[in-house]
Coordinates of C-alpha atoms and ligand atoms in Angstrom, one line a residue:
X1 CA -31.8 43.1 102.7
X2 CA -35.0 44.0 101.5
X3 CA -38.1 43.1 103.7
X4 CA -41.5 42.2 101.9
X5 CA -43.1 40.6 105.4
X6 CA -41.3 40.7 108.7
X7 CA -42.2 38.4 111.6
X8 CA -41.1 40.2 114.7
X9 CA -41.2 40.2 118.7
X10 CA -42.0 36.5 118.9
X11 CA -41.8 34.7 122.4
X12 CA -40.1 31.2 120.7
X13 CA -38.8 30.9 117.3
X14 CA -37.7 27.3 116.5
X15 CA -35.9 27.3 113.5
X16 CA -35.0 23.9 113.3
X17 CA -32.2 24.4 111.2
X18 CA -30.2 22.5 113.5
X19 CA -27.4 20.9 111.4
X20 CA -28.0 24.2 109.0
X21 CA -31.3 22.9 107.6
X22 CA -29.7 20.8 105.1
X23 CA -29.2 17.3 106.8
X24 CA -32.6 15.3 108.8
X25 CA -31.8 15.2 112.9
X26 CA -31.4 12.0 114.2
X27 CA -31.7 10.4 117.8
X28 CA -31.3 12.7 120.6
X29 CA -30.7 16.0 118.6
X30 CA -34.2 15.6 117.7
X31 CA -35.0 16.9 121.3
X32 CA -32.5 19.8 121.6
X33 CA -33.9 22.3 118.9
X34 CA -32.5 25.8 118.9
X35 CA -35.0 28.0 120.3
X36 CA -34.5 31.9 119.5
X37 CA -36.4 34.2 122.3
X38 CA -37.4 37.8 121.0
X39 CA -37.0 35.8 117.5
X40 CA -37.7 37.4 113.9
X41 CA -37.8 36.4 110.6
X42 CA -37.9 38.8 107.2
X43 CA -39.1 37.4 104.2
X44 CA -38.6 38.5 100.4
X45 CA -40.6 37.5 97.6
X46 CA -41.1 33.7 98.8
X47 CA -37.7 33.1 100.8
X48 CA -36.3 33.1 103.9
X49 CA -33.6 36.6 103.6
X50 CA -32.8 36.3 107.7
X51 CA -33.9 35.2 111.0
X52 CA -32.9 35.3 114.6
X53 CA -32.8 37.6 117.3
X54 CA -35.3 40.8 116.5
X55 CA -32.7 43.2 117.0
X56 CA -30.7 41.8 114.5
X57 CA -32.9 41.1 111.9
X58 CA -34.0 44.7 112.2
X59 CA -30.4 46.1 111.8
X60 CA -30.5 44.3 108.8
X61 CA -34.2 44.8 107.4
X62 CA -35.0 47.1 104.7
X63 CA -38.0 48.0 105.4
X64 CA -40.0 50.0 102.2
X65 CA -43.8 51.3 101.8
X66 CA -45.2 47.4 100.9
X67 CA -43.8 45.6 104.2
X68 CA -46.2 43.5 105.9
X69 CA -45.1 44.0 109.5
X70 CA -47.1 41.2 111.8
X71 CA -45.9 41.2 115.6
X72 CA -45.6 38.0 117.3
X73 CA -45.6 39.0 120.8
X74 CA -47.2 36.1 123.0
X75 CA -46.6 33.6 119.6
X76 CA -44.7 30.7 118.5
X77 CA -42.9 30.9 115.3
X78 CA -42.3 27.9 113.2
X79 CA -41.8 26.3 109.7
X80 CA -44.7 25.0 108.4
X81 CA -45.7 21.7 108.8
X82 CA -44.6 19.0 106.5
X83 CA -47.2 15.9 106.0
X84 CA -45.0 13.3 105.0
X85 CA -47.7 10.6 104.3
X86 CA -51.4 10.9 103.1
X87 CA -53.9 9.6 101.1
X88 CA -55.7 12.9 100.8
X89 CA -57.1 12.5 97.3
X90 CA -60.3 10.4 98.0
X91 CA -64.0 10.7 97.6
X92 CA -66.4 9.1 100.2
X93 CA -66.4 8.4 103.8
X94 CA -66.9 4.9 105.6
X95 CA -67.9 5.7 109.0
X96 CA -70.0 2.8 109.0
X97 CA -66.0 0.7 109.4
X98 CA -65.4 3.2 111.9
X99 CA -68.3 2.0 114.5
X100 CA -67.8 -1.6 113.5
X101 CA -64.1 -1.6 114.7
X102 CA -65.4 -0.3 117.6
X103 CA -67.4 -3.4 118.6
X104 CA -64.7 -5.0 118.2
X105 CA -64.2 -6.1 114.5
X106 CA -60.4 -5.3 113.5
X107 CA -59.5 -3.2 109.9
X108 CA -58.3 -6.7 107.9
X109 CA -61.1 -8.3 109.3
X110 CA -63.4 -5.3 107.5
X111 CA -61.1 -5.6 105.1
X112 CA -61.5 -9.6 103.9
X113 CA -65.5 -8.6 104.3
X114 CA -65.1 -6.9 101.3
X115 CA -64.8 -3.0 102.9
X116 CA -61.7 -1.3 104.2
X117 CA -59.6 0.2 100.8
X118 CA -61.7 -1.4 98.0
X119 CA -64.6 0.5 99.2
X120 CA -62.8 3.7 98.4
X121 CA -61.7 1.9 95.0
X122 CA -65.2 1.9 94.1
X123 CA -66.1 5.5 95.4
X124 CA -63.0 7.0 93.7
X125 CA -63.5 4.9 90.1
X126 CA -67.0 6.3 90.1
X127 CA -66.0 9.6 90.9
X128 CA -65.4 12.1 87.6
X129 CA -61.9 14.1 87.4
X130 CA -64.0 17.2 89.1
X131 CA -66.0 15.3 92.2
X132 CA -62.3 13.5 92.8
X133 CA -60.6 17.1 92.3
X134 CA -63.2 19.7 94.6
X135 CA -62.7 16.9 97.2
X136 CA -58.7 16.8 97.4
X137 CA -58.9 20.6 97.5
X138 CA -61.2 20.6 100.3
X139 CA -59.3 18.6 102.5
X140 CA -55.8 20.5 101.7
X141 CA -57.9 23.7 102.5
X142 CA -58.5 21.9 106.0
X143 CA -55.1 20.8 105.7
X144 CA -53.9 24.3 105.4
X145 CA -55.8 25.6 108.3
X146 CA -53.8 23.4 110.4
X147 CA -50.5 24.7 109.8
X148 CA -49.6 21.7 106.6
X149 CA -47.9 23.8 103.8
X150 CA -46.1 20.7 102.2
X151 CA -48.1 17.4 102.0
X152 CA -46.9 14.0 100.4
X153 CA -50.2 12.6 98.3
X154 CA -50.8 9.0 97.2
X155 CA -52.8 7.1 94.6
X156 CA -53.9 3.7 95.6
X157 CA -57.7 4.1 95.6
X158 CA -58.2 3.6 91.2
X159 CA -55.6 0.1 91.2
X160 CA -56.4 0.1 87.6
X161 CA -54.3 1.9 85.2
X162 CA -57.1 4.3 84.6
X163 CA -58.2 5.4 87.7
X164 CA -54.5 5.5 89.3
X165 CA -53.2 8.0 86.4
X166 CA -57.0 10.1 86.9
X167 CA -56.1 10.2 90.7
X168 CA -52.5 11.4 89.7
X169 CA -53.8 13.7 86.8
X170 CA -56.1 15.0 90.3
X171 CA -53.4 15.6 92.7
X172 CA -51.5 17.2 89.7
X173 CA -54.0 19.9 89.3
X174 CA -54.3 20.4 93.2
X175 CA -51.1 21.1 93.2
X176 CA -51.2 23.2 90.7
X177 CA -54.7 25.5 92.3
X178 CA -53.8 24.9 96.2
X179 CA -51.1 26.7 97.9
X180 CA -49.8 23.4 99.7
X181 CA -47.0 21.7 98.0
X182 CA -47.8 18.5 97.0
X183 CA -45.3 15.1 96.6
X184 CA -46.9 12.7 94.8
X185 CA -46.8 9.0 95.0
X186 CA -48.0 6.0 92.9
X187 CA -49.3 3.4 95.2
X188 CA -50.8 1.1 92.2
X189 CA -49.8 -1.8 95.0
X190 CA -51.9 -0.5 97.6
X191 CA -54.6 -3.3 97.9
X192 CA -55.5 -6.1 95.5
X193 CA -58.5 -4.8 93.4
X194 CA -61.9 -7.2 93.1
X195 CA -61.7 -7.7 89.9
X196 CA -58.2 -9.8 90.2
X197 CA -59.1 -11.7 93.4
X198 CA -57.3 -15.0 94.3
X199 CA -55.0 -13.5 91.1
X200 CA -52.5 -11.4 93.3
X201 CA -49.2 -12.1 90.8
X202 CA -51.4 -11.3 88.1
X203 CA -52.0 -7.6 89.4
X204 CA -48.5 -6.9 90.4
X205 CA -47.6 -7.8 86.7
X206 CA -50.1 -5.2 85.6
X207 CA -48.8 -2.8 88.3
X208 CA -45.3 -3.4 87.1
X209 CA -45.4 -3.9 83.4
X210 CA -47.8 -1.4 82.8
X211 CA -49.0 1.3 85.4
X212 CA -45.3 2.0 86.5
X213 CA -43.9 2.7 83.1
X214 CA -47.2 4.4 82.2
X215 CA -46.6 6.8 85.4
X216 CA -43.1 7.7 84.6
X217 CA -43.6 7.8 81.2
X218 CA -46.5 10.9 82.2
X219 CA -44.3 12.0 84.9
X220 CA -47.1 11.7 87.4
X221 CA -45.2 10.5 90.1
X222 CA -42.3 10.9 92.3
X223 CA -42.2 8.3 94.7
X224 CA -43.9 4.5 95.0
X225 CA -45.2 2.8 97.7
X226 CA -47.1 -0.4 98.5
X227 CA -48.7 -2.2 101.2
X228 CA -46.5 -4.3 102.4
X229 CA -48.4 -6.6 104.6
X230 CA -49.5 -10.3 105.7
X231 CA -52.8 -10.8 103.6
X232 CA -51.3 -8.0 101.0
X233 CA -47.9 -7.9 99.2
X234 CA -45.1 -10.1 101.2
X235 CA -41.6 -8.8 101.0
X236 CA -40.8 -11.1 97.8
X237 CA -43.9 -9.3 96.1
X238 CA -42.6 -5.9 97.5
X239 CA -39.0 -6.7 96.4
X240 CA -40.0 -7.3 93.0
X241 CA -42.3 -4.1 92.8
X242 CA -39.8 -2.1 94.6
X243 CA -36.5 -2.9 92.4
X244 CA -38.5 -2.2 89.1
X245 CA -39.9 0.8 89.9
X246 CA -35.7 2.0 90.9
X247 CA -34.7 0.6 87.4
X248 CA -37.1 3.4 86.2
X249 CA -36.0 5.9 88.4
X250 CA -38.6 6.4 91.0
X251 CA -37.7 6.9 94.7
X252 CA -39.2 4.7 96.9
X253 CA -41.6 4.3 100.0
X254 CA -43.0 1.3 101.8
X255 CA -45.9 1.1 104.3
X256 CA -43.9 -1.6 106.2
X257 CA -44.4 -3.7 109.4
X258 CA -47.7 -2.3 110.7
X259 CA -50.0 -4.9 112.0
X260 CA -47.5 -8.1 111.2
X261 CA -43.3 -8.3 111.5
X262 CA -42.3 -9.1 108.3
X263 CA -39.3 -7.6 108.0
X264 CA -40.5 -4.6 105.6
X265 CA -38.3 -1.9 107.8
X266 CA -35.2 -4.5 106.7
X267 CA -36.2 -4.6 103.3
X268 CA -36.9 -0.7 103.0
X269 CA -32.9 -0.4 104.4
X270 CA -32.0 -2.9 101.5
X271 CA -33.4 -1.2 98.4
X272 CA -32.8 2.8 99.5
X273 CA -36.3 3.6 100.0
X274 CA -36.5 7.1 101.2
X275 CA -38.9 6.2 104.3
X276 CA -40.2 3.4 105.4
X277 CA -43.9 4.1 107.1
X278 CA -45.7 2.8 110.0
X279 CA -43.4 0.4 112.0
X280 CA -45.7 -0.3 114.8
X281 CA -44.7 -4.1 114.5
X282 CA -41.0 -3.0 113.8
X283 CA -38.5 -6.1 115.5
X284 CA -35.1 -4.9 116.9
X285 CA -33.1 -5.9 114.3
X286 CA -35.3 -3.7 111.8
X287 CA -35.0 -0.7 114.6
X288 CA -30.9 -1.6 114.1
X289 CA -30.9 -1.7 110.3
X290 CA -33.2 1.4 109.9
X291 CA -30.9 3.3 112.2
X292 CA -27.8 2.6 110.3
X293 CA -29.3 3.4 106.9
X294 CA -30.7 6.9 105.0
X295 CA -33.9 5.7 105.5
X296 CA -36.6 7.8 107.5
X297 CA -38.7 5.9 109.8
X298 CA -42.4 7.8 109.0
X299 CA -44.3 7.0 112.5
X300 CA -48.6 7.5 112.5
X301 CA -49.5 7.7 115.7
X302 CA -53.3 9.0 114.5
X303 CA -53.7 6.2 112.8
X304 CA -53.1 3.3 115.7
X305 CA -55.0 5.6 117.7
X306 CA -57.7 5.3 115.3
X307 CA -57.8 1.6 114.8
X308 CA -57.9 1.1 118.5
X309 CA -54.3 -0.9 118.8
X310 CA -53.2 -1.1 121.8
X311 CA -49.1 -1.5 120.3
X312 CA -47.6 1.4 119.3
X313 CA -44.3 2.4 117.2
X314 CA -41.6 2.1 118.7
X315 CA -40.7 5.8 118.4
X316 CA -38.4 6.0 121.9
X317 CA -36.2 2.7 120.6
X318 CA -35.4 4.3 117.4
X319 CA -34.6 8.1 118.4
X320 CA -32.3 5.9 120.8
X321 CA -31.1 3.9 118.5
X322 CA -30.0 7.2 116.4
X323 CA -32.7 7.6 113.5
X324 CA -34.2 10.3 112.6
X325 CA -38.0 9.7 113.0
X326 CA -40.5 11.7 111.2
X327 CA -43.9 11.5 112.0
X328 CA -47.4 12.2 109.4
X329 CA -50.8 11.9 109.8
X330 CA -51.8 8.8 107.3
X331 CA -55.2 10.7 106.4
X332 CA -57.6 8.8 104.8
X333 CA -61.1 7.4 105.0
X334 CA -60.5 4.4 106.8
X335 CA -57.6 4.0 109.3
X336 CA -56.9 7.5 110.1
X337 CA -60.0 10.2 108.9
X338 CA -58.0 13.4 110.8
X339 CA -55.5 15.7 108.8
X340 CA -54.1 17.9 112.0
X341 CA -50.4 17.7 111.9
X342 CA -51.3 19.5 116.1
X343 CA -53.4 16.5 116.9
X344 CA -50.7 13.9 115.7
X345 CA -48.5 16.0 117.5
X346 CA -50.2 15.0 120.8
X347 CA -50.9 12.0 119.8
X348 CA -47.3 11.4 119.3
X349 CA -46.2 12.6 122.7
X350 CA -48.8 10.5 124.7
X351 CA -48.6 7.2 122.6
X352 CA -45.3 7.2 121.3
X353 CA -43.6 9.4 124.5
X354 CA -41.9 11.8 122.2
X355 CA -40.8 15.6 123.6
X356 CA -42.6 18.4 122.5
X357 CA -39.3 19.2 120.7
X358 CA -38.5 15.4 119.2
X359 CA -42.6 15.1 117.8
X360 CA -42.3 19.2 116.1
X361 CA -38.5 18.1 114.7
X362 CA -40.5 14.6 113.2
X363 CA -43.5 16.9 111.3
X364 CA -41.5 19.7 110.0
X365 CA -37.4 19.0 109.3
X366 CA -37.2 15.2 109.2
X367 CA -40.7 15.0 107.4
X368 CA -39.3 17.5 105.2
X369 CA -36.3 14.6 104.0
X370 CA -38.6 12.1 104.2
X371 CA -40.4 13.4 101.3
X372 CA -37.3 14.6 99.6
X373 CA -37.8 18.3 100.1
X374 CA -35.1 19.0 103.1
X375 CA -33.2 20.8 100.8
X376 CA -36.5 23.2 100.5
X377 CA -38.6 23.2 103.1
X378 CA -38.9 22.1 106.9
X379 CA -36.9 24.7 108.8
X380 CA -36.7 28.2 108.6
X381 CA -33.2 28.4 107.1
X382 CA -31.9 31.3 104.6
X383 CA -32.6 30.5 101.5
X384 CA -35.6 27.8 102.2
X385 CA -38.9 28.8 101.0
X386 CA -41.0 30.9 103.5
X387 CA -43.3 28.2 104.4
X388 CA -44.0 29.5 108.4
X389 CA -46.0 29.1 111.0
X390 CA -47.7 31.9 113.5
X391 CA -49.0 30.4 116.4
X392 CA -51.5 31.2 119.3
X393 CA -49.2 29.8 121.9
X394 CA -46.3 31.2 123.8
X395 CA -44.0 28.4 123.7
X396 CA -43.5 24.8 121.9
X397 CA -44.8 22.9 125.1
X398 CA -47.7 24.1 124.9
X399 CA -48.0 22.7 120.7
X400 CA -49.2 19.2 121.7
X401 CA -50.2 20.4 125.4
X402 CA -53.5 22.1 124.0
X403 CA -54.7 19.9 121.8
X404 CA -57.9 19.8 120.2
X405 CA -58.1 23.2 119.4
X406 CA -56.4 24.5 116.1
X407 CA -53.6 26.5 117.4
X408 CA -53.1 28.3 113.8
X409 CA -53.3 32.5 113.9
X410 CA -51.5 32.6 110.9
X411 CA -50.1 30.6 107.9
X412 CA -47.5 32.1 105.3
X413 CA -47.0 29.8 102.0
X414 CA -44.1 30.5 99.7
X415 CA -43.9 34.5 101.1
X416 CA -48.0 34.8 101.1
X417 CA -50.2 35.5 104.2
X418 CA -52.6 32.8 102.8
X419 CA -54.5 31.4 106.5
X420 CA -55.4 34.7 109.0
X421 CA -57.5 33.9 111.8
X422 CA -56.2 36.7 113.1
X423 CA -59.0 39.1 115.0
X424 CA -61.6 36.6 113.6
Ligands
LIG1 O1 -51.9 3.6 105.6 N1 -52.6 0.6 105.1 C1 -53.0 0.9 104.0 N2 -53.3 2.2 103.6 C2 -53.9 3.1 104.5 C3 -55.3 2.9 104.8 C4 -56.1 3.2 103.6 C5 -57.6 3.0 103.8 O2 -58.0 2.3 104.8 O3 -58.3 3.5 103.0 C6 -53.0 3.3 105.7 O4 -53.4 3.1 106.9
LIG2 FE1 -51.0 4.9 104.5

């Protein structure tokens, strides 16, 4: 086959294509990746054409005038990572929340004080299409310099039907300029906005009755989500939200049992959400009904980290259990201000005691499902687009070993060299 790049020599390929790239891993398969020594990849136009030994690939590889030859002696080879949950389309910073939680106030405290999500509500309504849109792009280019080629985006910061469709008419144009990917997600139920306070039933209705149709109507969306959470949506209010927006066709996604148990895992298993997010306050019978359904437990260990909990996901229970745990960053300006797929990566093998392998299977081929792109993206796999990974590191261990560092040389998105610290 014909070779427009070629990826040669490297000391670890992990493919990742495990169950042939076209199913998530679950439980303990998530920490026995194949790993390819002496490992190549060829690339045409923006696909995957082979991978696997060098030799072979090279018996294969036609190689013409135009081949981009990059050796990847002393490197790690890897699909790019997949950011399964983010609120990267935001304007303004609250660092002020930051230090306060650090003397001790907690996030719903900030929260009820009037700060925490609605203070990006009022940054991101003020905000024009362009100051909303030169700040998504800048944090995908960060994004991008970390290894994220596919990134799931959600509204949540206009929660009025203005300002959510300009925040989706945003990500839609970033997607369209920026070389990442983007999945986005109407989460219209992400807070309860000042203007309806003490009047909670009264927002859902407009969430329901007239953002949702509104969204689908424009196409702006491909998944929902809301907050389900004590003080926020319960699971009635989530119910309610959830099973309209599946009349209309949207698939769906929960941020579910993160501070209080309320059953939101349970409740994610019942209506076929494609991930249910967070699950630091997960109880066993969620872990039980989680692991038995197609839904992919999303874990963010950045942003527990960053709100200074001392409970954690419990990642171990559930790759035990047999799911197939994905893990994302959560960035946004409040719980979780870091976008490094390698940070959360450490992050998730020191707080959640994940392996090397289990955390790098969560952020590239299970992320990948949980987004509903496994078909696409998330392993290198014949046929997948050539979404991969050169990095400065001889083997996977070292991925969330070093952290703190950006371990990207080189980024290729859809068949393009498009990051190259190479030499720099
Ligand atoms: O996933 N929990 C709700 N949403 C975000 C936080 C958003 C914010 O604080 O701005 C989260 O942590
Ligand atoms: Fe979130």
């Amino acid at each position: 086959m014909r070779a427009d790049i070629l990826i040669l020599g490297a000391d670890e390929l992990l493919t990742l294509d495990k169950q042939a790239g076209f199913s998530p891993v679950r439980g303990k398969d998530m920490g026995k990746p194949v790993i390819v020594t002496d490992g190549a990849v060829a690339i045409e136009g923006n696909r995957i054409v082979a991978c696997g030994r060098t030799d072979d690939v090279l018996k294969d590889a036609e190689i013409h005038p135009g081949t981009t030859i990059i050796d990847a002696c002393g490197k790690l080879v890897l699909p790019g990572f997949v950011d399964a949950h983010t609120h990267s389309c935001f304007v303004g910073t609250r660092e002020d929340e930051f230090e306060l939680r650090n003397s001790g106030v907690s996030y719903m405290e900030i929260a009820k004080r009037g700060g925490g999500i609605n203070r990006s509500v009022e940054f991101v309504r003020r905000a024009t299409f362009d100051e909303l849109l030169d700040a998504t792009l800048s944090h995908l280019d960060t994004m991008l310099e970390h290894g994220t080629t596919t990134v799931e985006v959600k509204s949540g910061y206009g929660l009025s039907a203005e300002s959510e469709v300009k925040m989706l008419e945003v990500i839609k144009e970033a997607d369209r300029l920026h070389p990442i990917d983007i999945v986005p997600t109407f989460l219209g139920a992400h807070e309860i906005p000042p203007e309806f306070a003490g009047r909670k039933r009264d927002y859902l209705d407009l969430v329901i009755n007239e953002m949702l149709p509104k969204v689908k109507r424009e196409a702006l969306a491909r998944f929902v989500d809301i907050f389900c959470e004590e003080g926020v949506f319960d699971i009635e209010d989530s119910r309610r939200y959830l099973e309209s927006a599946k009349a209309l066709g949207f698939g769906l996604k929960l941020h579910a049992d993160e501070m209080a148990s309320l059953g939101g895992a349970e409740l994610a298993a019942e209506v076929g959400a494609v991930s249910a997010d967070h699950l630091v306050a997960i109880s066993d019978r969620g872990i039980e009904t989680l692991a038995s359904s197609n839904t992919i437990p999303v874990l963010l260990p950045g942003t527990t980290f960053f709100l200074g909990l001392r409970n954690n996901a419990p990642a171990r229970k559930l790759i035990e259990a047999g799911a197939p745990v994905a893990i994302a960053t959560d960035f946004n300006p409040g719980s979780n201000f870091c976008p490094s797929i390698p940070i959360t990566l450490t992050l998730a093998c020191v707080n959640l005691k994940m392996t090397a392998a289990e955390a790098i299977t969560a952020a590239t081929i299970n992320a990948a499902f949980a987004i509903g792109k496994g078909n696409e993206v998330g392993s290198i796999t014949v046929g997948k687009k050539a979404d991969i990974l050169i990095l400065d590191i001889p083997n996977h261990r070292m991925l969330p070993y070093r952290y703190g560092v950006n371990p990207v040389l080189k980024v290729i998105k859809s068949g393009e060299v498009v990051v190259d610290f190479e030499g720099m």
